[in-house]
PDB file of C-alpha atoms in Angstrom:
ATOM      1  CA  UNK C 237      39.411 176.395 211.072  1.00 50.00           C
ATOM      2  CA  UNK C 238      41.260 174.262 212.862  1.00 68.00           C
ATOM      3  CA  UNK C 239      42.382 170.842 211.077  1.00 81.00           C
ATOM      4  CA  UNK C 240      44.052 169.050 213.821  1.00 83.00           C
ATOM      5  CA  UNK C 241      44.077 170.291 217.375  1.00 81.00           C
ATOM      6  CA  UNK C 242      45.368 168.824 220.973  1.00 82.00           C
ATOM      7  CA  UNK C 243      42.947 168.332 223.313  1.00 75.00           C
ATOM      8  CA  UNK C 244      44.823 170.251 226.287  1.00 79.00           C
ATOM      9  CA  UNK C 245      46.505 173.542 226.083  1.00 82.00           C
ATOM     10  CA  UNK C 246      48.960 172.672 229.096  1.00 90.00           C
ATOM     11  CA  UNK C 247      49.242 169.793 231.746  1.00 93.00           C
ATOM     12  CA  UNK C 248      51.808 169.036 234.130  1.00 95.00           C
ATOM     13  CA  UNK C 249      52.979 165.406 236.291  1.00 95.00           C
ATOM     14  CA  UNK C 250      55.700 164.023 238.614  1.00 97.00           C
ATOM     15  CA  UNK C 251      58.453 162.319 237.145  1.00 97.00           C
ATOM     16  CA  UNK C 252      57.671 158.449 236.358  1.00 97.00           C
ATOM     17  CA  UNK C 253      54.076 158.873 235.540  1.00 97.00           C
ATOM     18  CA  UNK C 254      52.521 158.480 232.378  1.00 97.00           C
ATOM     19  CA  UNK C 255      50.154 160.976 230.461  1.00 96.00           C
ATOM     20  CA  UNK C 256      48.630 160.559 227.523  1.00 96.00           C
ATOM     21  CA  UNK C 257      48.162 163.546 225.319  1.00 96.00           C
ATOM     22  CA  UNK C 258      44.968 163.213 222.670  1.00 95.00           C
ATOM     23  CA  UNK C 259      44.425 164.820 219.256  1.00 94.00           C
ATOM     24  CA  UNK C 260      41.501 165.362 216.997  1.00 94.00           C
ATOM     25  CA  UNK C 261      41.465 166.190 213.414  1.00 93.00           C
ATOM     26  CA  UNK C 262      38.943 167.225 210.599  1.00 92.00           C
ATOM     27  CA  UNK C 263      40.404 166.479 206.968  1.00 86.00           C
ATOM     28  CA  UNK C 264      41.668 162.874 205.126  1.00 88.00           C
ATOM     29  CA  UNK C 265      44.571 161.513 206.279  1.00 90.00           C
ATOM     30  CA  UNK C 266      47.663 159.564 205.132  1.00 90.00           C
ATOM     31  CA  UNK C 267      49.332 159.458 208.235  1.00 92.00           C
ATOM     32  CA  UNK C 268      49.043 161.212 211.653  1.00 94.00           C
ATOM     33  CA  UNK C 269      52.226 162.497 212.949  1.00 95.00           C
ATOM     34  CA  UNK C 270      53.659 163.349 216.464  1.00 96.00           C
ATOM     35  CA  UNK C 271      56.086 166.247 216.953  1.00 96.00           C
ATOM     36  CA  UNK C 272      58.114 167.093 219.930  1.00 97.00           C
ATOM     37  CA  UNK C 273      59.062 171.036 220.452  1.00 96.00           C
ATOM     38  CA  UNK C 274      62.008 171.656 223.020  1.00 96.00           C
ATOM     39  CA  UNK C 275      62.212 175.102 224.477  1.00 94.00           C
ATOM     40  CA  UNK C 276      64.455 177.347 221.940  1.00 92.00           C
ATOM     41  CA  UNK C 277      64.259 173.936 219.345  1.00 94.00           C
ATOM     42  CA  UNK C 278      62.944 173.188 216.051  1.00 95.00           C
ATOM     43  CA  UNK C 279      60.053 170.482 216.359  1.00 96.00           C
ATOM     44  CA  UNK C 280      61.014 167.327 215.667  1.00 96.00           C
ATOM     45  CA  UNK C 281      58.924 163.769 214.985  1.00 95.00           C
ATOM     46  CA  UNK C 282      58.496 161.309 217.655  1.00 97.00           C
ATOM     47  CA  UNK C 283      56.518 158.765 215.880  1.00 96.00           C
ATOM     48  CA  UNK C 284      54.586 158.483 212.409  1.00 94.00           C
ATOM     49  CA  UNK C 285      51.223 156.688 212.229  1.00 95.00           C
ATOM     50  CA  UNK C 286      49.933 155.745 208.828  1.00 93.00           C
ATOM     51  CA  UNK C 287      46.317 155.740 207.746  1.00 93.00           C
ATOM     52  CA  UNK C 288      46.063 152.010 208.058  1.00 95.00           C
ATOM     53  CA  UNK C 289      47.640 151.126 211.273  1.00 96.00           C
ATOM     54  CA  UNK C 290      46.127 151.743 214.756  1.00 97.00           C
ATOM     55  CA  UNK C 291      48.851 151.371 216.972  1.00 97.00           C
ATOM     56  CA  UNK C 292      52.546 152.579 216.799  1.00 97.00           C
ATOM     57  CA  UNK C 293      55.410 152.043 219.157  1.00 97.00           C
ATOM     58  CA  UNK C 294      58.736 153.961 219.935  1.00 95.00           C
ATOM     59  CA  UNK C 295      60.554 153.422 223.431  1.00 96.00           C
ATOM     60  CA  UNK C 296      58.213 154.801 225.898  1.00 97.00           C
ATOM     61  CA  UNK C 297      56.024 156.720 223.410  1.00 97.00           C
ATOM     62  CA  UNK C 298      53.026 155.079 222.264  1.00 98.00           C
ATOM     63  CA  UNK C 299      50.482 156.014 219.559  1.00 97.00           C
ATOM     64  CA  UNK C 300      47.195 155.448 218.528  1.00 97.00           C
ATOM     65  CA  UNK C 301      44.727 156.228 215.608  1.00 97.00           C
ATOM     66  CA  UNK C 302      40.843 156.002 215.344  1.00 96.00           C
ATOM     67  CA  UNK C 303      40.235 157.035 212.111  1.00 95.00           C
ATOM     68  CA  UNK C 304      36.178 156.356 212.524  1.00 95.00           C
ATOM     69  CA  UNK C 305      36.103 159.417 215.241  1.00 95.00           C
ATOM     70  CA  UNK C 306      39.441 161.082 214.058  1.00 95.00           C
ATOM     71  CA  UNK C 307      41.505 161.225 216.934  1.00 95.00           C
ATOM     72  CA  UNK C 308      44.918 159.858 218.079  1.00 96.00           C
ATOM     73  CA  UNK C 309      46.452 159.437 221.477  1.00 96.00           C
ATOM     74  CA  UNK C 310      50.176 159.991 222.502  1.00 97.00           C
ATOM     75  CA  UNK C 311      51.391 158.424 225.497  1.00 97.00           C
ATOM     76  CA  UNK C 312      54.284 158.510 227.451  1.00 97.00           C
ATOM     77  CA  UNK C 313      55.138 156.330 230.430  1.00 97.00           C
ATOM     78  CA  UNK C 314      57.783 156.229 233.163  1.00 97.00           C
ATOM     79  CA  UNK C 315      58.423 160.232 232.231  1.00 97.00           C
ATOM     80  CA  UNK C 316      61.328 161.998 232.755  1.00 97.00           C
ATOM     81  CA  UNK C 317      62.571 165.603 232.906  1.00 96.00           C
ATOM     82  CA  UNK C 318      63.764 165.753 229.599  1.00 96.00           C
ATOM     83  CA  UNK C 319      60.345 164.924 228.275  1.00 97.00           C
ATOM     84  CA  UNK C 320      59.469 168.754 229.515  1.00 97.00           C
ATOM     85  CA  UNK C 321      58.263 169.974 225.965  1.00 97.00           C
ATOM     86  CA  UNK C 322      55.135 171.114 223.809  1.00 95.00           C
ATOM     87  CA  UNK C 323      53.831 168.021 221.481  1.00 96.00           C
ATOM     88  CA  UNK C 324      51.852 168.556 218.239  1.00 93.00           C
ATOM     89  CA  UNK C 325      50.131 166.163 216.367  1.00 94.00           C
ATOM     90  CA  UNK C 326      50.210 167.360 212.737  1.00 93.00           C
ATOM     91  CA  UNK C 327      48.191 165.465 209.868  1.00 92.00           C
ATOM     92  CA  UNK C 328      49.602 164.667 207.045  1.00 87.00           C
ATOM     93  CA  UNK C 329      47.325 164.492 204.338  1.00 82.00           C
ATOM     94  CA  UNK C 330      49.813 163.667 201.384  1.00 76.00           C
ATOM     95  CA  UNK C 331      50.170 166.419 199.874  1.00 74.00           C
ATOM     96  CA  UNK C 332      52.893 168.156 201.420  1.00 70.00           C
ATOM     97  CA  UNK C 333      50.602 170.395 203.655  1.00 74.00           C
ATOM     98  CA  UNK C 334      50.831 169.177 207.314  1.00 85.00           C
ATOM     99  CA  UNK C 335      48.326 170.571 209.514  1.00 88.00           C
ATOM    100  CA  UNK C 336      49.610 171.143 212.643  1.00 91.00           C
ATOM    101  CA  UNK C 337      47.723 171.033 216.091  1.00 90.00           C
ATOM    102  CA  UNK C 338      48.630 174.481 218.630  1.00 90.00           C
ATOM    103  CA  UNK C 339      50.212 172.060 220.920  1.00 92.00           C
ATOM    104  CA  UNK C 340      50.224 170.738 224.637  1.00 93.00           C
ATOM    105  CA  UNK C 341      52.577 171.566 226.749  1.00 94.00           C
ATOM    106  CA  UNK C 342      54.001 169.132 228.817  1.00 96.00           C
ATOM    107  CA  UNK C 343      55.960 169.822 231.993  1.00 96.00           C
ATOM    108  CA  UNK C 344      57.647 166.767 234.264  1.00 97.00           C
ATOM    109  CA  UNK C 345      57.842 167.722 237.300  1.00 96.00           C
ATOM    110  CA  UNK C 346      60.960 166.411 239.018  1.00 95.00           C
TER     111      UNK C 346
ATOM    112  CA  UNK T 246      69.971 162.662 210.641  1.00 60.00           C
ATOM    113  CA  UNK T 247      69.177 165.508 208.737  1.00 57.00           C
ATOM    114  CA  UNK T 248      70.621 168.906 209.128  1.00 92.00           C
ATOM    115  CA  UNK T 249      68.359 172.019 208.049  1.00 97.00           C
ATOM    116  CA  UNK T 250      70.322 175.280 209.233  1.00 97.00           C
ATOM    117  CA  UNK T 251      68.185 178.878 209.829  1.00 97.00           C
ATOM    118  CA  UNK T 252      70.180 182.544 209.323  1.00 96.00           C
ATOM    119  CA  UNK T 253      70.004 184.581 211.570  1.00 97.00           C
ATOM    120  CA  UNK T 254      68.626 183.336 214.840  1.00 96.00           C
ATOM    121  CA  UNK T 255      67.745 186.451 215.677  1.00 97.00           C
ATOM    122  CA  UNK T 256      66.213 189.720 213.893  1.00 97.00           C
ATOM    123  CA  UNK T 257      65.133 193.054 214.066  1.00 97.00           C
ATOM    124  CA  UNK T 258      63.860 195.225 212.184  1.00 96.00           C
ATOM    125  CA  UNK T 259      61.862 198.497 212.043  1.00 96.00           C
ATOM    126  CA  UNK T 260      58.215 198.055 210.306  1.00 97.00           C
ATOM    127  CA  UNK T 261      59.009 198.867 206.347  1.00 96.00           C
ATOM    128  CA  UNK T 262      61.936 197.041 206.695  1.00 96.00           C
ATOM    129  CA  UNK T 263      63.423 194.882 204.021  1.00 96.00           C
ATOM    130  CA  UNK T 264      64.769 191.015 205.577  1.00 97.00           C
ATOM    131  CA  UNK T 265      65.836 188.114 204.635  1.00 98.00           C
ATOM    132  CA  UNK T 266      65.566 184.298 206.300  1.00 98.00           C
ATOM    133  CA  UNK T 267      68.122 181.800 205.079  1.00 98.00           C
ATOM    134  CA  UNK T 268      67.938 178.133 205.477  1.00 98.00           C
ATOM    135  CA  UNK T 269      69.659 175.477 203.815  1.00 97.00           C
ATOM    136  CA  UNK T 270      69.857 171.509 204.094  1.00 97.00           C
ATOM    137  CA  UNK T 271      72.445 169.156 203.865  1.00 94.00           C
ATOM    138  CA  UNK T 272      70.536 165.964 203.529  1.00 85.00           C
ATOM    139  CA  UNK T 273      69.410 166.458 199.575  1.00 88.00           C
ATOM    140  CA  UNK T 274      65.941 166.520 200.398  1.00 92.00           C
ATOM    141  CA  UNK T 275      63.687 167.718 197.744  1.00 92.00           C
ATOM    142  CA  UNK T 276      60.989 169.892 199.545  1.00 93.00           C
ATOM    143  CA  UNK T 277      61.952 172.550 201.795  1.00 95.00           C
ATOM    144  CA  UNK T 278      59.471 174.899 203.764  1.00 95.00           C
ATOM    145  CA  UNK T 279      58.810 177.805 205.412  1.00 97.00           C
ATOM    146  CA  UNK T 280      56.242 177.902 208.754  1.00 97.00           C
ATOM    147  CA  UNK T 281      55.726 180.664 211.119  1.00 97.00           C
ATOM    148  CA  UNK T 282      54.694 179.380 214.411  1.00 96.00           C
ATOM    149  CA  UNK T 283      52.691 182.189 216.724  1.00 93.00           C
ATOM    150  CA  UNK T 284      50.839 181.707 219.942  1.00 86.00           C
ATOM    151  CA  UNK T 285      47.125 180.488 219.555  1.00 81.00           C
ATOM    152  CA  UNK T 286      47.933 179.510 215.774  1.00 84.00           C
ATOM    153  CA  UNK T 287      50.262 177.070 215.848  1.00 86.00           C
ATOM    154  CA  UNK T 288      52.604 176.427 212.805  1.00 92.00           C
ATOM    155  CA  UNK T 289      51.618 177.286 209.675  1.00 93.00           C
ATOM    156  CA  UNK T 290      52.557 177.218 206.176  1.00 93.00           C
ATOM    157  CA  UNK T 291      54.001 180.229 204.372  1.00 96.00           C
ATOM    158  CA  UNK T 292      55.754 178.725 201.360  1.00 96.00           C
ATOM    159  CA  UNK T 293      56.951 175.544 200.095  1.00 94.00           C
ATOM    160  CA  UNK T 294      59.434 173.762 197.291  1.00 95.00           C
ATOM    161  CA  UNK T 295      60.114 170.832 195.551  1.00 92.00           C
ATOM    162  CA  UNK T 296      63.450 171.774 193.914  1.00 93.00           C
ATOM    163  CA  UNK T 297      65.411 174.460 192.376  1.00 94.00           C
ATOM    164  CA  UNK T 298      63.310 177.219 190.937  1.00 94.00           C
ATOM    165  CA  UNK T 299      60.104 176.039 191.936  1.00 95.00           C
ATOM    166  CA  UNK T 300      57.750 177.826 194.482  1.00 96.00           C
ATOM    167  CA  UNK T 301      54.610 176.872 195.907  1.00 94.00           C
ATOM    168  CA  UNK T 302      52.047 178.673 198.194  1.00 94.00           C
ATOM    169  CA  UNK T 303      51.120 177.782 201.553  1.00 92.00           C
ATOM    170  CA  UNK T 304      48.519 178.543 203.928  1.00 90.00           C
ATOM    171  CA  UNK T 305      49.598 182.502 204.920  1.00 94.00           C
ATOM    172  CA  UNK T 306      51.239 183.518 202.339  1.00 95.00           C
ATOM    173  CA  UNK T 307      50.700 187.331 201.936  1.00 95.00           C
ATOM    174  CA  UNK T 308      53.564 189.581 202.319  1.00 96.00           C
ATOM    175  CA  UNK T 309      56.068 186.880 201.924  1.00 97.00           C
ATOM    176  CA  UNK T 310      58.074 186.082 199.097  1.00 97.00           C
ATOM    177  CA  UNK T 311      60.335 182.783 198.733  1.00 97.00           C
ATOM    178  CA  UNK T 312      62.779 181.575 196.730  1.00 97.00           C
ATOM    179  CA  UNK T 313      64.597 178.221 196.058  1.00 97.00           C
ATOM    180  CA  UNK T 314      67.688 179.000 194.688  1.00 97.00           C
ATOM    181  CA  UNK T 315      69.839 175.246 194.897  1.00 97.00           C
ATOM    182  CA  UNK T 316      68.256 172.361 196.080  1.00 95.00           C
ATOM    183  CA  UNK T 317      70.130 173.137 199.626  1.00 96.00           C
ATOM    184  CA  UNK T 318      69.230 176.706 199.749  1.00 98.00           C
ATOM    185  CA  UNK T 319      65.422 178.514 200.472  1.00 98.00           C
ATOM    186  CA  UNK T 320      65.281 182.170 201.089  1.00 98.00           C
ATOM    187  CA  UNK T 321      62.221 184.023 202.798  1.00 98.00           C
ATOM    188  CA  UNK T 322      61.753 187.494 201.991  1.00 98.00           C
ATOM    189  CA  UNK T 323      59.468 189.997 203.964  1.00 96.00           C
ATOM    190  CA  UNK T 324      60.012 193.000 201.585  1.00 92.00           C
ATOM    191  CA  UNK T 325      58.346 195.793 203.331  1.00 94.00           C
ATOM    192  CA  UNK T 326      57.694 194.367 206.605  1.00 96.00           C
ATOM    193  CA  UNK T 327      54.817 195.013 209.422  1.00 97.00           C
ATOM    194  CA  UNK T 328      54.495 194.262 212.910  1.00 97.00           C
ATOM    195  CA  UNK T 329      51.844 191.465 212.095  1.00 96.00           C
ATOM    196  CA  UNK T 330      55.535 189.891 210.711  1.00 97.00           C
ATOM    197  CA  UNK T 331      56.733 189.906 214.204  1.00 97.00           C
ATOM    198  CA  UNK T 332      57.313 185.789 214.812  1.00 97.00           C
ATOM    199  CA  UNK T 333      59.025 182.600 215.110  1.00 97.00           C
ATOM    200  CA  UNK T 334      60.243 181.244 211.770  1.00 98.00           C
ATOM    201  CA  UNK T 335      60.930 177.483 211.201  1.00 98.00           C
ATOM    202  CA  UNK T 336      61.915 176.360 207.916  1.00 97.00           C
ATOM    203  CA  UNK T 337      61.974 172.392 207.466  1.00 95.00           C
ATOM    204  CA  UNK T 338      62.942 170.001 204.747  1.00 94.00           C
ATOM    205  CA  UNK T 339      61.539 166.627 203.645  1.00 91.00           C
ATOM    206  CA  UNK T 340      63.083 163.970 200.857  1.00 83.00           C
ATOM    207  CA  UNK T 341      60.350 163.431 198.952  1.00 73.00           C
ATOM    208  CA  UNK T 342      55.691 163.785 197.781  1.00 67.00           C
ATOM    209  CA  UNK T 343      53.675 161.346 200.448  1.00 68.00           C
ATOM    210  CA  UNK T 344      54.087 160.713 203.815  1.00 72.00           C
ATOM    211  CA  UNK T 345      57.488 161.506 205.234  1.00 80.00           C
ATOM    212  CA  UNK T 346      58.703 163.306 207.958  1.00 89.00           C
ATOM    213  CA  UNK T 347      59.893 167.003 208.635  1.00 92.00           C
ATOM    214  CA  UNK T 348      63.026 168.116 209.996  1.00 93.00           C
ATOM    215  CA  UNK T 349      63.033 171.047 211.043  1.00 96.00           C
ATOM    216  CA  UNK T 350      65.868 174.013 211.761  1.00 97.00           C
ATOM    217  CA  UNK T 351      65.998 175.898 215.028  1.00 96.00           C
ATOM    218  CA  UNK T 352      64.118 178.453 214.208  1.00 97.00           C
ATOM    219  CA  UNK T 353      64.435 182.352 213.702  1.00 98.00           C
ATOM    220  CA  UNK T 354      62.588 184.752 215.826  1.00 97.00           C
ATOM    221  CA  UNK T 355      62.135 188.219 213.797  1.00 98.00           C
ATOM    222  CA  UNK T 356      60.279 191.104 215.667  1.00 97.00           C
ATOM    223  CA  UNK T 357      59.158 194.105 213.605  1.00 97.00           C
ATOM    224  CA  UNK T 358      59.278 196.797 215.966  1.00 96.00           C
TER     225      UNK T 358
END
């Protein structure tokens, strides 16, 4: 089964919107993580969201987390080409197991 | 920032094969990791560490062996490999138990032809 999945398998929008990408998860949580997959890249974090917290900021990227319903949002505003990537949201439950999401793909167009 | 570096890139072998994945880290991180990451599945977890010697069991672990020979260096072995094999390997590193964050390498993509 899946323990944390993205709501959207792809989505696309012009270059200076915002989207918002939204995650749900099934298992206990320490922290809900965001992950940011480049074409021919490792993944790598964009922001980490603990347990306790609801809201978490990083330049144009902004989190959520509703642990009642188990879901987080990732949103990104005044996009840009470069943003042109998949995004996971992977939960962390503590014990060095982080179950990742299949991913959205995001393309900007320009 | 940390660096986590994957050998080779790029691999191919014939199904029966015998390959090895190298990764190593730079950053002294304690756990190191090994994910496969395939279309409609996501990443998941083959094999994991927490220093020198010590080996731990993921998610998919069957017909993979791992091995954690420094605390820089994690092998993955696919000893008699299959075309079920066939996808892209990330290993990743993290400093220490809780929450923390993953940095991954750039991958190795391994068909079994």
């Amino acid at each position: 089964s899946q323990l944390a999945e993205e709501n959207l398998w792809a989505l696309s929008v012009h270059e200076g919107e915002s989207v918002t990408v939204n995650c749900s998860y099934k298992t206990s949580i320490t922290a809900l993580q965001w992950y940011r997959q480049k074409s021919g890249e490792g993944p790598a974090q964009l922001i980490l969201i603990r347990s306790n917290e609801r809201e978490k900021r990083n330049g144009r990227l902004r989190a959520t987390l509703d642990t009642s319903s188990q879901s987080s949002s990732l949103s990104i505003t005044a996009t840009r080409c470069e943003d042109t990537a998949v995004y996971f949201c992977a939960t962390d439950t503590g014990y060095q197991n982080f179950y990742f999401g299949k991913g959205t793909s995001l393309t900007v167009i320009p | 920032e940390a660096a986590v570096t994957q050998s080779p890139r790029n691999k191919v072998t014939v199904t029966g094969g015998n390959v090895t994945l190298s990764c190593r880290q730079t950053n002294s991180h304690n756990y190191m990791y090994w994910y496969r990451q395939d279309t409609g599945h996501g990443l998941r977890l083959i094999h994991y560490s927490y220093g020198a010697g010590n080996l731990q069991i993921g998610d998919v672990p069957d017909g993979y062996k791992a091995t954690r020979t420094t605390q820089e260096d994690f092998f993955l072995l696919l000893e008699l490999a299959s075309p079920s094999q066939t996808s892209l390997y990330f290993c990743a590193s993290s400093d220490r138990q809780g929450i923390n964050t993953l940095y991954f390498g750039a991958g190795t993509r391994l068909s079994v032809l």
